[in-house]
mmCIF file of N, CA and C in Angstrom:
data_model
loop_
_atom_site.group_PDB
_atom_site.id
_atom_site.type_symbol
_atom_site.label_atom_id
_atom_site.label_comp_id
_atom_site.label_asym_id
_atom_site.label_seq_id
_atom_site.Cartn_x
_atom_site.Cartn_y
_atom_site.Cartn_z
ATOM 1 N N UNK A 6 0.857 -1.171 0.000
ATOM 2 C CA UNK A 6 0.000 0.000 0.000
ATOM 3 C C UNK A 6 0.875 1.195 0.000
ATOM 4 N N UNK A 7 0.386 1.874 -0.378
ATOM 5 C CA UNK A 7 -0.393 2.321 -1.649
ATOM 6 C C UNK A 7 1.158 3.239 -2.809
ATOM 7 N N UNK A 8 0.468 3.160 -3.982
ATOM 8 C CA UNK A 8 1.368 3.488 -4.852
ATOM 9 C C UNK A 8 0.400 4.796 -5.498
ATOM 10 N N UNK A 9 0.567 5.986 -5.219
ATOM 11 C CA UNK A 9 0.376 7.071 -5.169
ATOM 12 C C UNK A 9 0.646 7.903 -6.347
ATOM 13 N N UNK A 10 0.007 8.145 -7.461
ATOM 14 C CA UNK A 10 0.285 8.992 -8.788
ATOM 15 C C UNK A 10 -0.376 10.282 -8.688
ATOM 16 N N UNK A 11 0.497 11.011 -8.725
ATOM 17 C CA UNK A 11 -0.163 12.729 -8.539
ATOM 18 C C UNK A 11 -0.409 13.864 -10.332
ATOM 19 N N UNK A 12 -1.158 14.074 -10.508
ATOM 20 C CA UNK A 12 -0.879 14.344 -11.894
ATOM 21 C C UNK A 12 -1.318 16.151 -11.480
ATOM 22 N N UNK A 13 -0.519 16.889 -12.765
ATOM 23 C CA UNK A 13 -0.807 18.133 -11.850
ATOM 24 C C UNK A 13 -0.385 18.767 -13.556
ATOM 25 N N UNK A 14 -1.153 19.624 -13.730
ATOM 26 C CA UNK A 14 -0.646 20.379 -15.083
ATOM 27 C C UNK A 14 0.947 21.041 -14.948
ATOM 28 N N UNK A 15 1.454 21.321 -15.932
ATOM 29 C CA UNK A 15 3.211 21.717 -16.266
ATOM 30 C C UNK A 15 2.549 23.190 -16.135
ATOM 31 N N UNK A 16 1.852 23.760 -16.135
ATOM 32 C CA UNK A 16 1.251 25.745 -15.965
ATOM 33 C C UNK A 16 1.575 25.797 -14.434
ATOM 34 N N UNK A 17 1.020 24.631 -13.637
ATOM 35 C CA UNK A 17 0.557 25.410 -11.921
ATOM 36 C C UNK A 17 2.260 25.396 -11.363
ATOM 37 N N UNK A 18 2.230 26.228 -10.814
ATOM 38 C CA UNK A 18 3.666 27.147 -9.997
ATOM 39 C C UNK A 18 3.563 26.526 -8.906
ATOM 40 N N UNK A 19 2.221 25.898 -8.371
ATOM 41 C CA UNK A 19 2.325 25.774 -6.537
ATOM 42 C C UNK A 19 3.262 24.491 -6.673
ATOM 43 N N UNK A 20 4.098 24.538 -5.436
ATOM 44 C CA UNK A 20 5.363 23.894 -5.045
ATOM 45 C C UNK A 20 4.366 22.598 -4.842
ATOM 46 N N UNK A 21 4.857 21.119 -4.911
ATOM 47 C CA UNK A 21 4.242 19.934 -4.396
ATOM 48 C C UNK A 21 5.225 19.185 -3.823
ATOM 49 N N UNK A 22 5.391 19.314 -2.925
ATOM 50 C CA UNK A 22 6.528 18.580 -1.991
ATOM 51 C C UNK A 22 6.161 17.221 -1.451
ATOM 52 N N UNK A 23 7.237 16.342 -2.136
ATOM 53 C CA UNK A 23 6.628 14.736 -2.342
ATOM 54 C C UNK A 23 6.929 14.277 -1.056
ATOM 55 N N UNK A 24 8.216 14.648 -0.443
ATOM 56 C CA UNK A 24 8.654 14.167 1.036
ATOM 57 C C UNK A 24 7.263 14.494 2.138
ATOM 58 N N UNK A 25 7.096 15.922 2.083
ATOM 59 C CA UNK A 25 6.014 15.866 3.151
ATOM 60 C C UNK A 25 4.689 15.079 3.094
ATOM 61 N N UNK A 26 4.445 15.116 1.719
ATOM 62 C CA UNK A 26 2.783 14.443 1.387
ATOM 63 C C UNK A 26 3.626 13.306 1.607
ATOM 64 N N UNK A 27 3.994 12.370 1.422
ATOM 65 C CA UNK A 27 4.644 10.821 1.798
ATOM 66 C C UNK A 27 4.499 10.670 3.139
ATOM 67 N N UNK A 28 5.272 11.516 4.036
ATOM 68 C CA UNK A 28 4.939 11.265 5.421
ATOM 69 C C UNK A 28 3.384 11.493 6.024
ATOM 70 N N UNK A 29 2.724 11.930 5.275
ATOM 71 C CA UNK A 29 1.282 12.572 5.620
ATOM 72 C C UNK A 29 0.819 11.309 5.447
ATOM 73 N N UNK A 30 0.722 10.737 4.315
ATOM 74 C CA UNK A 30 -0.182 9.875 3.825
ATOM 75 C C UNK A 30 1.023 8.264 4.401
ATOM 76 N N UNK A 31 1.848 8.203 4.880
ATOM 77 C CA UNK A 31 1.992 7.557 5.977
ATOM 78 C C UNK A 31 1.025 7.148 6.927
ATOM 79 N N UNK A 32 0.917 8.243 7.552
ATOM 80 C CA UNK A 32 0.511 8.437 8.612
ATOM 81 C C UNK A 32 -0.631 8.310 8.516
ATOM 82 N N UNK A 33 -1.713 8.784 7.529
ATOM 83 C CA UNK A 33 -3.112 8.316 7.281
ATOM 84 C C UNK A 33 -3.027 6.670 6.980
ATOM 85 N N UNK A 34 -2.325 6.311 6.112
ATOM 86 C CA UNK A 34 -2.617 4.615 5.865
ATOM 87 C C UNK A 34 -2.201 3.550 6.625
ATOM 88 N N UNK A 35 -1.462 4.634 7.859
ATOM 89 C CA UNK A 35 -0.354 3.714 8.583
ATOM 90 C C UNK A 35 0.971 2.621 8.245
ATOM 91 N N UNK A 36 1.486 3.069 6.924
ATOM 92 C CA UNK A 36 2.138 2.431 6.024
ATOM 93 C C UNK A 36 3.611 3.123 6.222
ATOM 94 N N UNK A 37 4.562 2.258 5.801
ATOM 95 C CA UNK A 37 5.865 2.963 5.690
ATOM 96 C C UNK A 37 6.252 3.249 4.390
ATOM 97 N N UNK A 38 7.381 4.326 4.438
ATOM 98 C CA UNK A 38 7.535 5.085 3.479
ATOM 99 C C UNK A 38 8.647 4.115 2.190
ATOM 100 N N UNK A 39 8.948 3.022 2.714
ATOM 101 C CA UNK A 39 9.271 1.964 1.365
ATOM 102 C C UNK A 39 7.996 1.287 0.631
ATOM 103 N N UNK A 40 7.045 1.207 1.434
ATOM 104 C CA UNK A 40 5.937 0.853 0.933
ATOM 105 C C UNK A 40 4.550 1.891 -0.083
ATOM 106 N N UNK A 41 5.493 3.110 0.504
ATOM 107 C CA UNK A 41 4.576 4.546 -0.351
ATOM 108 C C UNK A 41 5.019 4.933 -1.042
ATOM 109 N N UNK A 42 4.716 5.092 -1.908
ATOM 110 C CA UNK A 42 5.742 5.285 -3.457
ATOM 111 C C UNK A 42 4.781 6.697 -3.981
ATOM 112 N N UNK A 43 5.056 7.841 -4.119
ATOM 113 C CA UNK A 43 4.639 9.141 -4.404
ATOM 114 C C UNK A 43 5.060 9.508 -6.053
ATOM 115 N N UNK A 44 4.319 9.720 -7.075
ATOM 116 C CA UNK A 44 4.909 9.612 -8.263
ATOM 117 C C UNK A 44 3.979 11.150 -8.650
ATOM 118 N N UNK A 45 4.915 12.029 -9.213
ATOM 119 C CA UNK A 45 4.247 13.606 -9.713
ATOM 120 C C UNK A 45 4.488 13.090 -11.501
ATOM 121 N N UNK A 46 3.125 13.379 -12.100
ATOM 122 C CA UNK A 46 3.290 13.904 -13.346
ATOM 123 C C UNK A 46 2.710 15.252 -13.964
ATOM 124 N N UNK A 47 3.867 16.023 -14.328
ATOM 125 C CA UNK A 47 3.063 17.066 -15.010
ATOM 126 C C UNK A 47 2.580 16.732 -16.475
ATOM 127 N N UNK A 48 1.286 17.448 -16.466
ATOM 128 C CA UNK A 48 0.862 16.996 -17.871
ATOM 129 C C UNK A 48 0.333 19.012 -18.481
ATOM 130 N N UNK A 49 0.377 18.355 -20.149
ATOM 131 C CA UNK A 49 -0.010 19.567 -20.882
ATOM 132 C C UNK A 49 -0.968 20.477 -20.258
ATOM 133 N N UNK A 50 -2.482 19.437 -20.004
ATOM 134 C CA UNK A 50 -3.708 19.498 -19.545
ATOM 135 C C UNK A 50 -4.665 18.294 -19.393
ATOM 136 N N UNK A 51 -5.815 18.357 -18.989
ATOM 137 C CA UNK A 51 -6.883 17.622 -18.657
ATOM 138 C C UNK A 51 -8.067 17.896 -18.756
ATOM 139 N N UNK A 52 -8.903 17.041 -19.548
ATOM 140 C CA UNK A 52 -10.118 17.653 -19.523
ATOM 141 C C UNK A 52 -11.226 18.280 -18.155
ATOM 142 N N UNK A 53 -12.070 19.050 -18.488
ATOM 143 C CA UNK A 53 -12.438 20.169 -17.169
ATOM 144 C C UNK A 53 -13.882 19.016 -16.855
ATOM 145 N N UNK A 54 -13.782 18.968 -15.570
ATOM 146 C CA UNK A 54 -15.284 18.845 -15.320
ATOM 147 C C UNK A 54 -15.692 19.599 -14.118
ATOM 148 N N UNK A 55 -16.607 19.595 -13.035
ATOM 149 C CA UNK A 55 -16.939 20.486 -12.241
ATOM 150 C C UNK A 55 -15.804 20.881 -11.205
ATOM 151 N N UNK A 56 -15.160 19.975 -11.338
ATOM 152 C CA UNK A 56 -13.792 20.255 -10.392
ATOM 153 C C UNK A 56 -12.790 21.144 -10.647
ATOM 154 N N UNK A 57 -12.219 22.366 -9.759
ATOM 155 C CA UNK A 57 -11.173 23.125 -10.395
ATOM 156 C C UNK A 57 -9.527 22.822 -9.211
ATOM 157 N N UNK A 58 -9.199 21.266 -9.648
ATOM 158 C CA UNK A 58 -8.511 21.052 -8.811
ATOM 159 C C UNK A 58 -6.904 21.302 -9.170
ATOM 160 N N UNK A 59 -6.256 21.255 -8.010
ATOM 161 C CA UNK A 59 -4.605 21.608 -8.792
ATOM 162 C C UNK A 59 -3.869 20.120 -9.151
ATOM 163 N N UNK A 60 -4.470 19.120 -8.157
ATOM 164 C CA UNK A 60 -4.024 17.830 -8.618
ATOM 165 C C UNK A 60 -5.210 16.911 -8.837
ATOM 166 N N UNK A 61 -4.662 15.826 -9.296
ATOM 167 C CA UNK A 61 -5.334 14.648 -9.669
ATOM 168 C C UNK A 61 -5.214 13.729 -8.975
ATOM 169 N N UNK A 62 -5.004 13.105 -7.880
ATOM 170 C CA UNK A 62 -4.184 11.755 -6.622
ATOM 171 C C UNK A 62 -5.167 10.742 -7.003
ATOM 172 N N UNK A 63 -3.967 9.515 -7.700
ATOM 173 C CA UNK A 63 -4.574 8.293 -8.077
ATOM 174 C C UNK A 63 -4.380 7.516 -7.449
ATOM 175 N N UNK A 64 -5.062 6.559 -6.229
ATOM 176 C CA UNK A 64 -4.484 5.946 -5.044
ATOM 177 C C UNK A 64 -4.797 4.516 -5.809
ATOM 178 N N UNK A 65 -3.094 3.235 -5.360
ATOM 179 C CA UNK A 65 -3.753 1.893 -6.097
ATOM 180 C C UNK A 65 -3.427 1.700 -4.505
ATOM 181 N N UNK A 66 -4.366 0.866 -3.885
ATOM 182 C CA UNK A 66 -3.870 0.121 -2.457
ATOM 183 C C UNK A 66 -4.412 -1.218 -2.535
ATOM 184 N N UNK A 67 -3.641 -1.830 -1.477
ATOM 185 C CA UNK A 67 -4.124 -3.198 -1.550
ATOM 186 C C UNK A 67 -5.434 -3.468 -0.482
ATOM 187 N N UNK A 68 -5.953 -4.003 -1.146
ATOM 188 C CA UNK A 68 -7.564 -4.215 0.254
ATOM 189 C C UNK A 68 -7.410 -5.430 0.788
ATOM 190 N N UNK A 69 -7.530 -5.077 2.129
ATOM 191 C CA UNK A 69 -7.398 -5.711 3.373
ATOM 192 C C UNK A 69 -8.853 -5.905 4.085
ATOM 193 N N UNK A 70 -9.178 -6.382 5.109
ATOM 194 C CA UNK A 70 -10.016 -6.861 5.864
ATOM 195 C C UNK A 70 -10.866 -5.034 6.515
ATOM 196 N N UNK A 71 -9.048 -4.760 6.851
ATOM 197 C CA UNK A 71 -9.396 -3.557 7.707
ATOM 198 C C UNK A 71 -10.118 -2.572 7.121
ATOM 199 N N UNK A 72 -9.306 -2.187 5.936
ATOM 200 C CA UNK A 72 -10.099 -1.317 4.614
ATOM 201 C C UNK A 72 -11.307 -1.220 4.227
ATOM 202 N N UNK A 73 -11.888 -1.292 5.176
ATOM 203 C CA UNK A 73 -13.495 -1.007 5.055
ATOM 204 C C UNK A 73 -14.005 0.369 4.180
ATOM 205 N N UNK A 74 -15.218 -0.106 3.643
ATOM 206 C CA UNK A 74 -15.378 1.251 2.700
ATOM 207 C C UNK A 74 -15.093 2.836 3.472
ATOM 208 N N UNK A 75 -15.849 2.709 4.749
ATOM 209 C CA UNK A 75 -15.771 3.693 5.355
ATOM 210 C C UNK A 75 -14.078 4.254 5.931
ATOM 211 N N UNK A 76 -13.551 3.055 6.162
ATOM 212 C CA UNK A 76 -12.115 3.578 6.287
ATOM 213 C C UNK A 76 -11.299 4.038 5.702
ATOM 214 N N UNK A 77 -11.557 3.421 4.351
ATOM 215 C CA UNK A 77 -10.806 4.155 2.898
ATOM 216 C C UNK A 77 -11.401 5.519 2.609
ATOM 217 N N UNK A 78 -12.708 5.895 2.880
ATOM 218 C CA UNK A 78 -13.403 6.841 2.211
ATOM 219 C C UNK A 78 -12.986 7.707 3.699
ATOM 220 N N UNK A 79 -12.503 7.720 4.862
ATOM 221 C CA UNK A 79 -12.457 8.865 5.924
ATOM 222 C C UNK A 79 -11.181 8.787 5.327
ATOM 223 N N UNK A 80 -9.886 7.852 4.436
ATOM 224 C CA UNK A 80 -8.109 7.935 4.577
ATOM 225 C C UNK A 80 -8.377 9.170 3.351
ATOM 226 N N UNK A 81 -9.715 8.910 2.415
ATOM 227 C CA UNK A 81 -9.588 9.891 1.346
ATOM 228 C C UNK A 81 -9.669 11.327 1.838
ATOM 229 N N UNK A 82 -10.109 11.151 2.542
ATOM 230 C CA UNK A 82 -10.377 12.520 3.144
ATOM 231 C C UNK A 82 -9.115 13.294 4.142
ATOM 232 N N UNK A 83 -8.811 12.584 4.443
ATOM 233 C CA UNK A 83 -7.508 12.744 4.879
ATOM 234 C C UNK A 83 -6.747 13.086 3.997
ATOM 235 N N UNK A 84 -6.143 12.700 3.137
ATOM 236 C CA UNK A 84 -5.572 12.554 1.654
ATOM 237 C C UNK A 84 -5.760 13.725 1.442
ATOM 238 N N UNK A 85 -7.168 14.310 0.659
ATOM 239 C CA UNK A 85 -6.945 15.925 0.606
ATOM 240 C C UNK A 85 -6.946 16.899 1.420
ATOM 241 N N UNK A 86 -6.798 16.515 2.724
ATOM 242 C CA UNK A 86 -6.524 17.311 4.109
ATOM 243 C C UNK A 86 -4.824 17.789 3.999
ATOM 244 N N UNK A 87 -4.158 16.898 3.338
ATOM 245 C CA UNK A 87 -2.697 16.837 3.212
ATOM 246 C C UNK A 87 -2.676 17.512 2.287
ATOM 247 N N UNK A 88 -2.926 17.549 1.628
ATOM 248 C CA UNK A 88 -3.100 18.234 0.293
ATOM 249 C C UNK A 88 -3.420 19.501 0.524
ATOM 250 N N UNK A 89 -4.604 19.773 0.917
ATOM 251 C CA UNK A 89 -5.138 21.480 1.411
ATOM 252 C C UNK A 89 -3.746 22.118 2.120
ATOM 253 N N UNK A 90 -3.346 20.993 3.617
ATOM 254 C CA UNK A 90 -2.471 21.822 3.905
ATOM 255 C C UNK A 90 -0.890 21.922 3.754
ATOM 256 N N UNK A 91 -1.324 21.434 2.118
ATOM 257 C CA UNK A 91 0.169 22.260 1.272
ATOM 258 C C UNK A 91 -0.340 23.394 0.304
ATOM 259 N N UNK A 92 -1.852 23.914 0.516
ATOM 260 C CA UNK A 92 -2.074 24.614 -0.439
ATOM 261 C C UNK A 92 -2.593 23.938 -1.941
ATOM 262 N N UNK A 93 -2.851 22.743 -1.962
ATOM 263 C CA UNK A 93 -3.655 22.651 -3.048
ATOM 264 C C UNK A 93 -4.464 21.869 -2.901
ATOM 265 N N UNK A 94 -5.316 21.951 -3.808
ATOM 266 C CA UNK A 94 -6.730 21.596 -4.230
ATOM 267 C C UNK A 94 -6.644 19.907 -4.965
ATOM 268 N N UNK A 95 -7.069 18.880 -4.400
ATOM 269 C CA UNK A 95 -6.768 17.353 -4.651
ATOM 270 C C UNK A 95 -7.955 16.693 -4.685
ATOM 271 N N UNK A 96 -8.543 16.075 -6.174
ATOM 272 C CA UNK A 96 -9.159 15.475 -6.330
ATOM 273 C C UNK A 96 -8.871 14.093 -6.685
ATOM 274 N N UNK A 97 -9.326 13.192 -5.364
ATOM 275 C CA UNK A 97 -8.718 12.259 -4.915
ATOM 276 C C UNK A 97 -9.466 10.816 -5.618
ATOM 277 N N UNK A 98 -8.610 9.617 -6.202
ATOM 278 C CA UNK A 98 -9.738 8.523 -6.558
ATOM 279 C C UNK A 98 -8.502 7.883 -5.968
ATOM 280 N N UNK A 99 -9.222 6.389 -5.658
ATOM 281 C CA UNK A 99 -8.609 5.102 -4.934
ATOM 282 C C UNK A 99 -9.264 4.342 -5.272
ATOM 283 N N UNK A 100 -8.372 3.213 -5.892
ATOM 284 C CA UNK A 100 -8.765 1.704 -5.981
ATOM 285 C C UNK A 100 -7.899 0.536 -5.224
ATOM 286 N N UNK A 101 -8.611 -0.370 -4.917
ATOM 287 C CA UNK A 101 -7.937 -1.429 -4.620
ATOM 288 C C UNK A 101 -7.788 -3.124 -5.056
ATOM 289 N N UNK A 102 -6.835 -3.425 -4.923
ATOM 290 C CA UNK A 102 -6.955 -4.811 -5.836
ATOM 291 C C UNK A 102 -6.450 -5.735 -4.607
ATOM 292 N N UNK A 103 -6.795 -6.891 -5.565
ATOM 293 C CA UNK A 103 -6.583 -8.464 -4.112
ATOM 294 C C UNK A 103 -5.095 -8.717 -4.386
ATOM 295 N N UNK A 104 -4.884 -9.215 -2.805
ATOM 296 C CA UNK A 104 -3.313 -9.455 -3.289
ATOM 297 C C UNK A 104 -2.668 -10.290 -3.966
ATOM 298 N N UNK A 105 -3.406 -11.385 -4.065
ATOM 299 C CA UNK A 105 -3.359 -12.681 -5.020
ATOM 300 C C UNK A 105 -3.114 -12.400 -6.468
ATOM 301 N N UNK A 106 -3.507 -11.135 -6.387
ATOM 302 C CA UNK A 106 -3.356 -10.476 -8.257
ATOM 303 C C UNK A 106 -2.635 -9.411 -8.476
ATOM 304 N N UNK A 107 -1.889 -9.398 -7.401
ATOM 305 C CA UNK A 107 -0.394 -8.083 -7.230
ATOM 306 C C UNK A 107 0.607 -8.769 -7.769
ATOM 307 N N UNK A 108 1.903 -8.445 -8.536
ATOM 308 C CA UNK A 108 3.173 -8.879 -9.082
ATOM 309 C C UNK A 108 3.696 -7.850 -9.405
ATOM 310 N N UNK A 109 5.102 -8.094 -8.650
ATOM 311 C CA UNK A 109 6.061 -7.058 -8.885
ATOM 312 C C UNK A 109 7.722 -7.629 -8.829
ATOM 313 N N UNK A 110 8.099 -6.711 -10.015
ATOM 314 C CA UNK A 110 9.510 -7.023 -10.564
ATOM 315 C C UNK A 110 10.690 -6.133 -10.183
ATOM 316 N N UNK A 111 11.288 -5.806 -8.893
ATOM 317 C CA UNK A 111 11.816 -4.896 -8.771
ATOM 318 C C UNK A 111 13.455 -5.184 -9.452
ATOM 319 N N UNK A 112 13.607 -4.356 -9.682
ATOM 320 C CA UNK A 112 15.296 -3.981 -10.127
ATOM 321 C C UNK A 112 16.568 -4.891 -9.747
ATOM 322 N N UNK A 113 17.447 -5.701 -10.438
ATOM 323 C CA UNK A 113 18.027 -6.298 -9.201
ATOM 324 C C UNK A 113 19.401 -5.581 -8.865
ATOM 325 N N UNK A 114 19.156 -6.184 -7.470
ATOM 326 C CA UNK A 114 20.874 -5.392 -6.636
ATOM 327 C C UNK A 114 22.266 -5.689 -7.218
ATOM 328 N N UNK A 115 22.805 -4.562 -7.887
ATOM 329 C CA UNK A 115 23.993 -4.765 -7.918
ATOM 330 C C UNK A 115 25.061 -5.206 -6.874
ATOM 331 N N UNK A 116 25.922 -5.695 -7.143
ATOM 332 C CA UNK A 116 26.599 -6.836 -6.079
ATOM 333 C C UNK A 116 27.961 -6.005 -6.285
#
């Protein structure tokens, strides 16, 4: 949990500081920070809908027992609480998948 994609237009100036939102959203998922992976993309643009947000936060987490709808939906909220208090505006989605259907290939250690 969770692997964290922030998408944010290449125009907005406001600073997004990945270290602090990492420890934030730590602390909301109760997760450590090898396990939180914070990824910024700036993009050209995005299409508009009623939202005039500065980011986009795409949450993938793994669902657990604990992860109750309501628990994920108060961590979302949290999520753009962290967000507000860096000054921006975060429109937040989260999904989760079973772990049985997670695979990952990490890099190997040079020796």
């Amino acid at each position: 949990m969770p692997l964290v994609k922030i998408f944010a237009r290449a125009t907005m100036n406001k600073p997004i500081r990945l270290a602090v939102l990492q420890s934030r959203l730590c602390d909301v998922w109760r997760t450590k920070p090898n396990t939180t992976k914070l990824m910024l993309f700036r993009v050209e643009d995005w299409t508009d809908e009623s939202f005039q947000e500065d980011c986009y936060v795409d949450i993938r987490a793994k669902g657990t027992e604990e992860r109750t709808r309501d628990y994920v939906l108060d961590g979302m909220t949290q999520v753009q609480e962290a967000f507000r208090d860096e000054n921006l505006i975060a429109n937040v989605r989260l999904e989760t998948y079973e772990g049985e259907r997670y695979f990952h290939v990490p890099p190997p250690v040079e020796k």
